[in-house]
GROMACS .gro file of C-alpha atoms in nm:
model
  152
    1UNK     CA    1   4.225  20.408   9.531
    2UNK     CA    2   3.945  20.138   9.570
    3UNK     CA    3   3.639  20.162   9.694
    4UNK     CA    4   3.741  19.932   9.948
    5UNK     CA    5   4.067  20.143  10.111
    6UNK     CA    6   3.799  20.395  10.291
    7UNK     CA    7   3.696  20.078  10.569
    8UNK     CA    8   3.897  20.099  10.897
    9UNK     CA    9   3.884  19.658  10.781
   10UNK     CA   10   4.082  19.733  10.518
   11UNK     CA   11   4.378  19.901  10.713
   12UNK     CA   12   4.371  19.633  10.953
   13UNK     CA   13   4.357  19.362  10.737
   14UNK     CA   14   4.648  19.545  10.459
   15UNK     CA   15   4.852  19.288  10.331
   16UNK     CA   16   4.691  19.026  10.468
   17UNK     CA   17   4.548  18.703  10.239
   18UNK     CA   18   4.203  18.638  10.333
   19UNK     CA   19   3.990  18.331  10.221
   20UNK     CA   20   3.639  18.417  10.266
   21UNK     CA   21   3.402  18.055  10.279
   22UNK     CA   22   3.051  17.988  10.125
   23UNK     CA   23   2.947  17.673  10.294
   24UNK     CA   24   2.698  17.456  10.099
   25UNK     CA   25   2.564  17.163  10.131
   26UNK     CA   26   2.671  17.037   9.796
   27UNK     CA   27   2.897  17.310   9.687
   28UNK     CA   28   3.140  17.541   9.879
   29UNK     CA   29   3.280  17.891   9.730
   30UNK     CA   30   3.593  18.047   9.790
   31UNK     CA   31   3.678  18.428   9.749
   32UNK     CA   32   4.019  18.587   9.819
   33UNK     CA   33   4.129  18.931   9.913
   34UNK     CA   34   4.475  19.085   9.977
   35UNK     CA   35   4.386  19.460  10.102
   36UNK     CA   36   4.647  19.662   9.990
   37UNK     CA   37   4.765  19.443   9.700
   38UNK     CA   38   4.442  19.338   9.519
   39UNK     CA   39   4.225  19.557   9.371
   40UNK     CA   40   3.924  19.383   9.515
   41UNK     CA   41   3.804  19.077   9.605
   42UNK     CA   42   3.779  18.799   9.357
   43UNK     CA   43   3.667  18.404   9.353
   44UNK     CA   44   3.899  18.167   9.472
   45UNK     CA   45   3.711  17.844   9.295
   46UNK     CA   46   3.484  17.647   9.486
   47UNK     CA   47   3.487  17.279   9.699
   48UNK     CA   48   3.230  17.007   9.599
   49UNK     CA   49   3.156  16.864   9.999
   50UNK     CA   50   3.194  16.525   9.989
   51UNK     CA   51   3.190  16.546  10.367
   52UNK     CA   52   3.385  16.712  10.638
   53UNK     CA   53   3.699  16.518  10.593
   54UNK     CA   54   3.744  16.609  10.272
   55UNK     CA   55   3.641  16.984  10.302
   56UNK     CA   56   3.937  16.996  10.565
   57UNK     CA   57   4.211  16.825  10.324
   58UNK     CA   58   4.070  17.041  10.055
   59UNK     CA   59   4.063  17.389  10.257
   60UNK     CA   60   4.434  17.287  10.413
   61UNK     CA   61   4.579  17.244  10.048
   62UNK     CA   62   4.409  17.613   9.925
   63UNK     CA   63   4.547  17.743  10.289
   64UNK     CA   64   4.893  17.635  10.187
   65UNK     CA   65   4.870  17.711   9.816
   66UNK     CA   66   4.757  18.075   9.885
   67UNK     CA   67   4.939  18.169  10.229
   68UNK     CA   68   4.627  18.237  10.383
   69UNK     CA   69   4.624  18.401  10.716
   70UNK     CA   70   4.233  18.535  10.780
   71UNK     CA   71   3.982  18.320  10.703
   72UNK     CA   72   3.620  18.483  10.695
   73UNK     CA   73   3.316  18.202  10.691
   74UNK     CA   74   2.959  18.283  10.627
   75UNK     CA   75   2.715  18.236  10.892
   76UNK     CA   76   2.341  18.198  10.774
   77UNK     CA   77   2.083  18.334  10.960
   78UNK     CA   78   1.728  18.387  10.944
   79UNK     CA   79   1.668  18.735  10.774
   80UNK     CA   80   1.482  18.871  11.131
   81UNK     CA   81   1.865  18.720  11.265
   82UNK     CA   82   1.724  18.519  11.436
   83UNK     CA   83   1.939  18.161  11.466
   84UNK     CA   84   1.811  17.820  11.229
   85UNK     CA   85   1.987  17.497  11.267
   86UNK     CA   86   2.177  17.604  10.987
   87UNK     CA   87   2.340  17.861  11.168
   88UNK     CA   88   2.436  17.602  11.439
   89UNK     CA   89   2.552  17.379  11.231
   90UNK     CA   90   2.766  17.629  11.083
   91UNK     CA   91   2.919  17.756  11.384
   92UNK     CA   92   3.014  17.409  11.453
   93UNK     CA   93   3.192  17.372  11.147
   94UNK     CA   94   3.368  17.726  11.195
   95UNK     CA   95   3.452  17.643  11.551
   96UNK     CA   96   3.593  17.314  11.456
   97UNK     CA   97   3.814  17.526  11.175
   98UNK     CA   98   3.938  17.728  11.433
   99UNK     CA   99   4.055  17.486  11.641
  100UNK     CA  100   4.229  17.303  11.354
  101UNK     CA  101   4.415  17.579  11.198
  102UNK     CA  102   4.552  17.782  11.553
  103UNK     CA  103   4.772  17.978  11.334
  104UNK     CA  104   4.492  18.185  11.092
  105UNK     CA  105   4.289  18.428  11.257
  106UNK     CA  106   3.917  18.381  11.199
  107UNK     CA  107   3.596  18.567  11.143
  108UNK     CA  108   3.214  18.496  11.130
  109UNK     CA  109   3.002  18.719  10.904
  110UNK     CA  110   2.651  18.720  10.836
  111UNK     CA  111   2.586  18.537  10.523
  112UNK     CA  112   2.192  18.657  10.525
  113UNK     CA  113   2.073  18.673  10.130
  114UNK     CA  114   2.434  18.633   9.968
  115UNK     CA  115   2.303  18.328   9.713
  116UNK     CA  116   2.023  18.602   9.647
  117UNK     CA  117   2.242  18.885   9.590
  118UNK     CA  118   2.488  18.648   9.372
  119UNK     CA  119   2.218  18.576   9.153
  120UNK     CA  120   2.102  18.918   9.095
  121UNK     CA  121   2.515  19.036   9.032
  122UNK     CA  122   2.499  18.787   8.750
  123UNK     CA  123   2.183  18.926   8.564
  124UNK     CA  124   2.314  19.253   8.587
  125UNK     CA  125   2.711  19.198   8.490
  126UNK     CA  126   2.840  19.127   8.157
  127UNK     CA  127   3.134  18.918   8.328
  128UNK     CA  128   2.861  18.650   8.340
  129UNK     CA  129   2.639  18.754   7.988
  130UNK     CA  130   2.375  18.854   8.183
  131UNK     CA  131   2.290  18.551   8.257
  132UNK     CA  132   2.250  18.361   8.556
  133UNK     CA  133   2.541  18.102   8.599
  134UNK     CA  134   2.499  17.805   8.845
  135UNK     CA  135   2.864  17.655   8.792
  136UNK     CA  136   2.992  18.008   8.926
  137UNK     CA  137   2.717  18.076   9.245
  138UNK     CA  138   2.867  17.970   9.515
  139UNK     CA  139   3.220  18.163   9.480
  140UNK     CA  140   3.069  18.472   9.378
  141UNK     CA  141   2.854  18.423   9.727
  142UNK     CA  142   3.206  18.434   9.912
  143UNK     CA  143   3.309  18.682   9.719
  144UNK     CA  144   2.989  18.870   9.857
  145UNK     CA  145   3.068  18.759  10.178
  146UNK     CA  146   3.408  18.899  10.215
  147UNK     CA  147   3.325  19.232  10.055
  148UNK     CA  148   3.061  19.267  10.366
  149UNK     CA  149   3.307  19.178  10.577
  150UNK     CA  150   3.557  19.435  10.480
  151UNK     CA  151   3.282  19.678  10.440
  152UNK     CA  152   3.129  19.591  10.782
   0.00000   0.00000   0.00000
């Protein structure tokens, strides 16, 4: 048993591939969960936006590639949670998603101090050396991002 198998998430979601999404300005992560199947979640590589067009052809080819049916996005937000234009701009992008892929079912989850908490896995893991990796950032953010989600 996981640690992950005790969150009513995880029941719901059994079975089902999930792309969590770290969207950067420069860089965008990918994690990927199957509850049920996969031990925990784990990065799924990462997206270098060159613009919104090719973040769509990009995401469509890793939808098809990993029969992904939940797609989780991080949604940045002030740490009081309080709303910056990031957060709008965000939304935009995830309500544009949604509209272009009807058939996935989508979530928003606070993405509050993931880049922070990425940084601090790294120091403290041997996976990375104990170092702090910039290369690898940004997917272990969506990793962190879809671990609060099925935790939340």
């Amino acid at each position: 048993m996981n640690e992950f198998s005790s969150y009513p998430k995880f029941e719901e979601l059994r079975g089902l591939n999930i792309l969590s999404i770290d969207y950067g300005e420069k860089v965008i992560g990918l994690g990927f969960f199957c509850p049920g199947r996969e031990p925990f979640p784990i990065g799924a590589g990462r997206i270098i936006n060159k613009g919104i067009a090719h973040f769509y052809t990009e995401l469509e080819q890793v939808i098809d590639d990993q029969v992904v049916e939940v797609i989780v996005m991080g949604i940045p937000y002030y740490v009081d949670g309080n709303e910056s234009e990031k957060t709008k701009e965000h939304k935009a992008i995830f309500n544009a998603l949604v509209e272009k892929f009807p058939s996935i079912k989508f979530y928003q989850q606070d993405e509050t101090l993931t880049t922070k908490s990425a940084k601090e896995r790294m120091l403290n893991s041997p996976e990375y050396n104990f170092q702090f990796d910039p290369t690898k950032i940004d997917e272990l953010s969506a990793v962190i991002i879809l671990e609060d989600f099925i935790r939340s």
